Coordinates of C-alpha atoms in Angstrom, one line a residue:
X239 CA -32.6 -61.7 -34.3
X240 CA -31.5 -59.9 -37.5
X241 CA -34.1 -59.2 -40.2
X242 CA -33.6 -60.2 -43.8
X243 CA -34.0 -57.7 -46.6
X244 CA -34.1 -60.3 -49.4
X245 CA -37.7 -59.5 -50.2
X246 CA -36.9 -55.9 -51.0
X247 CA -35.6 -54.7 -54.4
X248 CA -31.8 -54.6 -54.2
X249 CA -31.9 -51.3 -55.9
X250 CA -33.4 -49.8 -52.8
X251 CA -30.8 -48.3 -50.5
X252 CA -30.7 -49.0 -46.8
X253 CA -30.8 -45.8 -44.8
X254 CA -29.8 -46.1 -41.1
X255 CA -30.4 -43.6 -38.3
X256 CA -27.6 -43.1 -35.8
X257 CA -28.9 -42.4 -32.3
X258 CA -30.6 -45.4 -30.8
X259 CA -30.2 -47.3 -34.0
X260 CA -26.7 -47.8 -35.2
X261 CA -25.5 -46.9 -31.6
X262 CA -27.3 -47.7 -28.4
X263 CA -26.7 -44.2 -27.1
X264 CA -27.4 -40.6 -28.1
X265 CA -24.5 -38.7 -29.7
X266 CA -25.8 -35.3 -28.6
X267 CA -26.0 -36.3 -24.9
X268 CA -22.6 -38.0 -25.1
X269 CA -21.1 -34.9 -26.8
X270 CA -22.6 -32.6 -24.2
X271 CA -21.3 -34.6 -21.2
X272 CA -17.9 -35.0 -22.8
X273 CA -17.6 -31.2 -23.0
X274 CA -19.2 -30.8 -19.5
X275 CA -16.7 -33.1 -17.8
X276 CA -13.5 -32.4 -19.8
X277 CA -13.9 -28.8 -21.0
X278 CA -16.5 -27.1 -18.7
X279 CA -15.0 -23.7 -19.3
X280 CA -15.4 -24.1 -23.0
X281 CA -19.1 -25.1 -22.5
X282 CA -19.8 -21.4 -21.8
X283 CA -19.0 -20.8 -25.5
X284 CA -22.1 -22.7 -26.5
X285 CA -24.5 -20.4 -24.7
X286 CA -25.1 -18.1 -27.7
X287 CA -25.9 -21.2 -29.8
X288 CA -28.6 -22.3 -27.4
X289 CA -30.8 -19.5 -28.9
X290 CA -30.1 -20.6 -32.5
X291 CA -31.7 -24.0 -32.4
X292 CA -30.7 -27.6 -31.8
X293 CA -28.6 -27.9 -35.0
X294 CA -26.4 -25.0 -33.9
X295 CA -25.9 -26.5 -30.5
X296 CA -24.9 -29.8 -32.1
X297 CA -22.4 -28.0 -34.4
X298 CA -20.8 -26.1 -31.5
X299 CA -20.5 -29.1 -29.3
X300 CA -19.0 -31.2 -32.1
X301 CA -16.4 -28.5 -32.7
X302 CA -15.5 -28.1 -29.0
X303 CA -14.9 -31.8 -28.3
X304 CA -15.4 -34.3 -31.1
X305 CA -16.7 -37.8 -30.3
X306 CA -14.3 -40.7 -30.8
X307 CA -16.2 -43.1 -33.1
X308 CA -14.3 -46.1 -32.1
X309 CA -15.6 -45.7 -28.5
X310 CA -19.3 -45.7 -29.3
X311 CA -21.6 -48.6 -28.3
X312 CA -22.6 -49.9 -31.7
X313 CA -25.5 -52.4 -32.1
X314 CA -24.0 -55.6 -33.5
X315 CA -27.3 -56.5 -35.2
X316 CA -27.2 -53.3 -37.3
X317 CA -23.6 -53.7 -38.1
X318 CA -24.4 -57.2 -39.3
X319 CA -27.4 -55.9 -41.3
X320 CA -25.1 -53.3 -43.0
X321 CA -22.5 -56.0 -43.9
X322 CA -25.2 -58.2 -45.4
X323 CA -26.6 -55.3 -47.4
X324 CA -23.2 -54.5 -48.8
X325 CA -22.6 -58.2 -49.6
X326 CA -25.9 -58.2 -51.5
X327 CA -24.8 -55.1 -53.5
X328 CA -27.2 -52.8 -51.7
X329 CA -26.0 -49.3 -50.9
X330 CA -26.2 -48.2 -47.3
X331 CA -26.3 -44.6 -46.0
X332 CA -26.1 -43.1 -42.6
X333 CA -28.6 -40.3 -42.3
X334 CA -28.9 -38.7 -38.9
X335 CA -29.9 -35.7 -36.9
X336 CA -26.4 -35.7 -35.4
X337 CA -23.9 -33.2 -36.7
X338 CA -22.4 -33.9 -40.1
X339 CA -18.9 -34.1 -38.6
X340 CA -20.0 -37.0 -36.4
X341 CA -21.7 -38.8 -39.2
X342 CA -18.5 -38.4 -41.4
X343 CA -16.2 -39.7 -38.6
X344 CA -18.4 -42.8 -38.0
X345 CA -18.6 -43.9 -41.6
X346 CA -14.9 -43.4 -42.0
X347 CA -14.3 -45.5 -38.9
X348 CA -16.8 -48.3 -39.8
X349 CA -16.6 -48.4 -43.6
X350 CA -19.3 -50.0 -45.7
X351 CA -21.3 -46.9 -46.2
X352 CA -21.9 -45.2 -49.5
X353 CA -22.4 -41.8 -47.8
X354 CA -23.6 -39.9 -44.8
X355 CA -25.8 -36.9 -44.2
X356 CA -26.3 -35.1 -40.9
X357 CA -27.4 -31.7 -39.4
X358 CA -25.4 -28.8 -40.8
X359 CA -25.5 -26.2 -38.0
X360 CA -28.7 -24.6 -39.4
X361 CA -31.0 -27.5 -40.3
X362 CA -31.7 -30.2 -37.8
X363 CA -32.1 -33.3 -39.9
X364 CA -34.8 -35.0 -37.9
X365 CA -38.3 -36.3 -38.6
X366 CA -40.0 -34.3 -41.4
X367 CA -36.7 -32.5 -42.3
X368 CA -35.0 -35.9 -42.7
X369 CA -38.0 -37.2 -44.7
X370 CA -37.9 -34.3 -47.1
X371 CA -34.2 -34.9 -47.7
X372 CA -34.6 -38.6 -48.2
X373 CA -37.5 -38.2 -50.7
X374 CA -35.4 -35.7 -52.7
X375 CA -32.3 -37.9 -52.6
X376 CA -34.0 -41.3 -53.2
X377 CA -37.1 -40.6 -55.3
X378 CA -37.4 -44.3 -56.2
X379 CA -37.7 -45.3 -52.6
X380 CA -35.6 -46.5 -49.7
X381 CA -35.5 -48.8 -46.7
X382 CA -35.3 -47.0 -43.4
X383 CA -33.9 -48.3 -40.0
X384 CA -34.9 -46.2 -37.0
X385 CA -35.9 -46.5 -33.4
X386 CA -38.2 -43.7 -32.2
X387 CA -41.5 -41.9 -32.7
X388 CA -39.7 -39.2 -34.6
X389 CA -39.1 -41.8 -37.3
X390 CA -42.8 -42.6 -37.8
X391 CA -43.4 -40.2 -40.8
X392 CA -40.2 -41.6 -42.4
X393 CA -41.3 -45.2 -41.9
X394 CA -44.7 -44.5 -43.3
X395 CA -43.2 -43.0 -46.5
X396 CA -40.5 -45.7 -46.9
X397 CA -40.5 -48.7 -49.1
X398 CA -39.7 -50.8 -46.0
X399 CA -39.1 -50.3 -42.3
X400 CA -36.5 -51.8 -40.0
X401 CA -37.5 -51.2 -36.4
X402 CA -34.8 -51.1 -33.8
X403 CA -34.8 -50.9 -30.0
X404 CA -37.9 -49.1 -28.7
X405 CA -39.1 -48.7 -32.3
X406 CA -40.4 -52.3 -32.3
X407 CA -43.6 -51.1 -30.5
X408 CA -44.7 -49.3 -33.7
X409 CA -44.7 -52.6 -35.7
X410 CA -48.5 -53.1 -35.6
X411 CA -49.2 -49.5 -36.4
X412 CA -47.0 -49.5 -39.4
X413 CA -48.3 -52.8 -40.7
X414 CA -51.8 -51.5 -40.5
X415 CA -50.6 -48.5 -42.6
X416 CA -49.4 -50.9 -45.3
X417 CA -45.7 -50.7 -44.5
X418 CA -43.6 -53.8 -44.9
X419 CA -41.8 -54.1 -41.5
X420 CA -38.8 -56.0 -40.3
X421 CA -38.1 -55.8 -36.5
X422 CA -34.8 -56.4 -34.7
X423 CA -35.3 -58.1 -31.4
X424 CA -32.6 -57.7 -28.8
X425 CA -31.6 -59.7 -25.7
X426 CA -33.5 -58.4 -22.8
X427 CA -31.4 -56.8 -20.0
X428 CA -32.3 -56.8 -16.3
X429 CA -32.8 -53.1 -15.6
X430 CA -32.8 -53.5 -11.8
X431 CA -29.6 -55.5 -11.9
X432 CA -28.0 -52.9 -14.2
X433 CA -28.8 -50.1 -11.9
X434 CA -27.7 -51.9 -8.7
X435 CA -24.4 -52.7 -10.4
X436 CA -24.0 -49.1 -11.6
X437 CA -24.7 -47.7 -8.1
X438 CA -22.1 -50.1 -6.7
X439 CA -24.2 -51.0 -3.6
X440 CA -21.6 -53.5 -2.6
X441 CA -19.1 -50.6 -2.1
X442 CA -21.4 -49.2 0.7
X443 CA -19.7 -51.6 3.1
X444 CA -16.8 -49.1 3.2
X445 CA -19.1 -46.6 4.7
X446 CA -19.6 -48.7 7.8
X447 CA -16.6 -46.8 9.1
X448 CA -18.9 -44.0 10.2
X449 CA -20.1 -46.3 13.0
X450 CA -16.6 -46.8 14.4
X451 CA -16.7 -43.7 16.7
X452 CA -20.0 -44.9 18.1
X453 CA -18.6 -48.2 19.2
X454 CA -15.3 -46.8 20.5
X455 CA -17.2 -44.1 22.3
X456 CA -19.4 -46.8 23.9
X457 CA -22.6 -45.3 22.4
X458 CA -23.5 -48.5 20.4
X459 CA -26.3 -49.3 22.9
X460 CA -28.0 -45.9 22.6
X461 CA -30.9 -46.1 20.1
X462 CA -31.0 -42.4 19.0
X463 CA -27.3 -42.1 18.0
X464 CA -27.4 -45.5 16.2
X465 CA -30.5 -44.6 14.3
X466 CA -29.1 -41.2 13.4
X467 CA -25.9 -42.8 12.2
X468 CA -27.8 -45.4 10.2
X469 CA -29.7 -42.7 8.4
X470 CA -26.4 -40.9 7.7
X471 CA -25.0 -44.2 6.4
X472 CA -27.9 -44.4 3.8
X473 CA -27.6 -40.7 2.9
X474 CA -23.8 -41.0 2.4
X475 CA -24.3 -44.1 0.4
X476 CA -26.4 -42.2 -2.1
X477 CA -23.7 -39.6 -2.5
X478 CA -21.0 -42.3 -2.9
X479 CA -23.1 -44.0 -5.6
X480 CA -23.5 -40.7 -7.4
X481 CA -19.7 -40.2 -7.5
X482 CA -19.4 -43.7 -9.1
X483 CA -21.8 -42.7 -11.8
X484 CA -20.1 -39.4 -12.4
X485 CA -16.8 -41.2 -12.7
X486 CA -18.2 -43.6 -15.2
X487 CA -19.6 -40.8 -17.3
X488 CA -16.3 -38.9 -17.2
X489 CA -14.3 -42.0 -18.2
X490 CA -16.8 -43.2 -20.7
X491 CA -14.5 -43.4 -23.7
X492 CA -11.7 -45.0 -21.8
X493 CA -14.1 -47.6 -20.2
X494 CA -15.4 -48.6 -23.6
X495 CA -12.0 -49.8 -24.8
X496 CA -11.2 -51.4 -21.4
X497 CA -11.2 -55.2 -21.2
X498 CA -13.8 -55.4 -18.4
X499 CA -15.1 -51.9 -17.8
X500 CA -16.7 -51.9 -21.2
X501 CA -19.4 -54.2 -19.9
X502 CA -20.6 -51.7 -17.3
X503 CA -24.2 -50.6 -17.9
X504 CA -23.5 -47.0 -19.0
X505 CA -20.5 -47.9 -21.1
X506 CA -22.4 -50.7 -22.8
X507 CA -25.4 -48.5 -23.5
X508 CA -27.9 -50.5 -21.3
X509 CA -28.3 -47.3 -19.2
X510 CA -28.3 -44.0 -21.2
X511 CA -25.7 -41.4 -20.4
X512 CA -28.4 -38.8 -19.7
X513 CA -30.3 -41.1 -17.4
X514 CA -27.1 -41.7 -15.6
X515 CA -26.3 -38.0 -15.3
X516 CA -29.8 -37.2 -14.0
X517 CA -29.6 -40.1 -11.5
X518 CA -26.3 -38.7 -10.2
X519 CA -27.9 -35.2 -9.7
X520 CA -30.9 -36.8 -7.9
X521 CA -28.7 -38.9 -5.6
X522 CA -26.4 -36.0 -4.8
X523 CA -29.4 -33.7 -4.0
X524 CA -31.2 -36.3 -1.9
X525 CA -28.0 -37.3 0.0
X526 CA -26.9 -33.8 0.7
X527 CA -30.4 -32.8 1.8
X528 CA -30.6 -35.5 4.3
X529 CA -27.0 -34.8 5.5
X530 CA -28.0 -31.1 6.2
X531 CA -31.1 -32.2 8.1
X532 CA -29.0 -34.5 10.3
X533 CA -26.2 -32.2 11.2
X534 CA -24.6 -29.1 9.5
X535 CA -21.1 -30.3 10.3
X536 CA -21.8 -33.7 9.0
X537 CA -23.0 -32.1 5.7
X538 CA -19.7 -30.1 5.7
X539 CA -17.6 -33.3 6.1
X540 CA -19.6 -35.0 3.3
X541 CA -19.0 -32.0 1.1
X542 CA -15.2 -32.2 1.8
X543 CA -15.4 -35.9 0.9
X544 CA -17.3 -35.2 -2.3
X545 CA -14.8 -32.5 -3.5
X546 CA -11.8 -34.7 -2.6
X547 CA -13.2 -37.8 -4.3
X548 CA -14.1 -35.9 -7.5
X549 CA -10.7 -34.3 -7.5
X550 CA -9.2 -37.8 -7.2
X551 CA -11.3 -39.1 -10.1
X552 CA -10.5 -36.3 -12.4
X553 CA -6.8 -35.6 -11.5
X554 CA -5.2 -37.0 -8.4
X555 CA -5.4 -40.7 -9.4
X556 CA -3.0 -40.0 -12.2
X557 CA -0.2 -38.9 -9.8
X558 CA 1.8 -41.5 -8.0
X559 CA 1.8 -41.3 -4.2
X560 CA -0.7 -38.5 -4.3
X561 CA -3.4 -41.0 -5.3
X562 CA -2.8 -43.4 -2.4
X563 CA -2.5 -40.4 0.0
X564 CA -6.0 -39.2 -1.1
X565 CA -7.4 -42.7 -0.7
X566 CA -6.2 -42.9 2.9
X567 CA -7.7 -39.5 3.5
X568 CA -11.1 -40.6 2.0
X569 CA -11.3 -43.6 4.3
X570 CA -10.4 -41.5 7.3
X571 CA -13.1 -38.9 6.4
X572 CA -15.7 -41.6 7.0
X573 CA -14.6 -41.8 10.6
X574 CA -14.6 -38.0 10.9
X575 CA -18.2 -38.0 9.7
X576 CA -19.2 -40.4 12.5
X577 CA -17.5 -38.1 15.0
X578 CA -19.1 -34.8 13.9
X579 CA -22.5 -36.4 13.4
X580 CA -22.7 -37.4 17.0
X581 CA -20.7 -34.4 18.5
X582 CA -17.9 -36.7 19.7
X583 CA -14.5 -35.4 20.5
X584 CA -11.8 -35.9 17.8
X585 CA -9.3 -38.6 18.6
X586 CA -5.9 -37.8 17.0
X587 CA -4.8 -41.4 17.8
X588 CA -7.8 -42.9 16.0
X589 CA -7.5 -40.6 13.0
X590 CA -3.7 -41.1 12.7
X591 CA -4.1 -44.9 12.9
X592 CA -6.8 -44.8 10.2
X593 CA -4.9 -42.6 7.9
X594 CA -1.7 -44.7 8.1
X595 CA -3.6 -48.0 7.9
X596 CA -5.5 -47.2 4.8
X597 CA -2.5 -45.4 3.2
X598 CA -0.5 -48.6 3.7
X599 CA -3.3 -50.7 2.2
X600 CA -3.4 -48.5 -0.8
X601 CA 0.3 -48.8 -1.2
X602 CA 0.0 -52.6 -1.1
X603 CA -2.7 -52.5 -3.7
X604 CA -0.7 -50.4 -6.0
X605 CA 2.3 -52.7 -5.5
X606 CA 0.2 -55.7 -6.6
X607 CA -1.2 -53.8 -9.6
X608 CA 2.4 -52.8 -10.7
X609 CA 3.6 -56.4 -10.3
X610 CA 0.7 -57.7 -12.4
X611 CA 1.4 -55.1 -15.1
X612 CA 5.1 -56.0 -15.2
X613 CA 4.3 -59.8 -15.5
X614 CA 2.1 -59.0 -18.5
X615 CA 4.8 -57.0 -20.2
X616 CA 3.2 -53.6 -19.6
X617 CA 4.6 -50.5 -18.0
X618 CA 3.6 -50.3 -14.3
X619 CA 0.9 -47.7 -13.5

């Protein structure tokens, strides 16, 4: 539900925060991960700025790899509030702790703002620093829309408070302090469902291939090898889920302009990019740890798979024929894992059949995708 500002003096400007308020995500985290995935060698340049404060880090990251404003997950409720404020003749400003260049690019993209103010490389415009600037710029008062505990001193000094996202939990505290409050309620999302979808649990079915050597080697009735392979299946599943998250983070901007991928939990902002990144690190660590405990050669095979699948995600999938070759190899690696895990002899016939079979399936899939693209008047991939 969108709040109304009719009770406030129309001479009072509406000031909107960016991170968590205008957008569902955090621009600093998005900026960092964009540089991390697409320009990791340039990330080293930011090391000197780490000792100069948060504002200097934001400035450096924004220079290295600017954020594309059209790809950010905006809150429709706030966009509607800004449109209504403009229609009522109320001026709206974007005031954020994000770098000034990011604030400028966003208001240029969205329109409807009278101006923007952000951190300048030396001053981090957050909490008390932001409050000081607002009081100096708007001495007659202002309405402030924010979302976090850092906004509390600003809300308490404002003529009116718009509470967004997690900020709604401060409504009672602010009302008791005499602040007139408007809260924006959002549709509740299913956190468990979002994470299960992001982890692609349904894709774990592909990993059942690691059981194939057991059945062909007639060890399916032996409890110990089956239990060991089942544990390996779970550990490998964690690693595979981590690679899906990493791929979503790396393709974040492209996914947000995609017809269907924009609804994924990270792309839509239901799961923060930093939580996704930390989850991928945890899953990789846990999965590789279990793999090492099970069998060193199994861990080596998993490492080869991990390197190959990340190389596919970042580069190989853009090259015809190489992409389908890698897909065939990735499926075959699952069978290799089942063999080394249980110290079974390699079967060149089995591995050759697997590689050619999955290579052929990949070619068939690419053919279907190309035909669909042509039927819709697009160039085939």
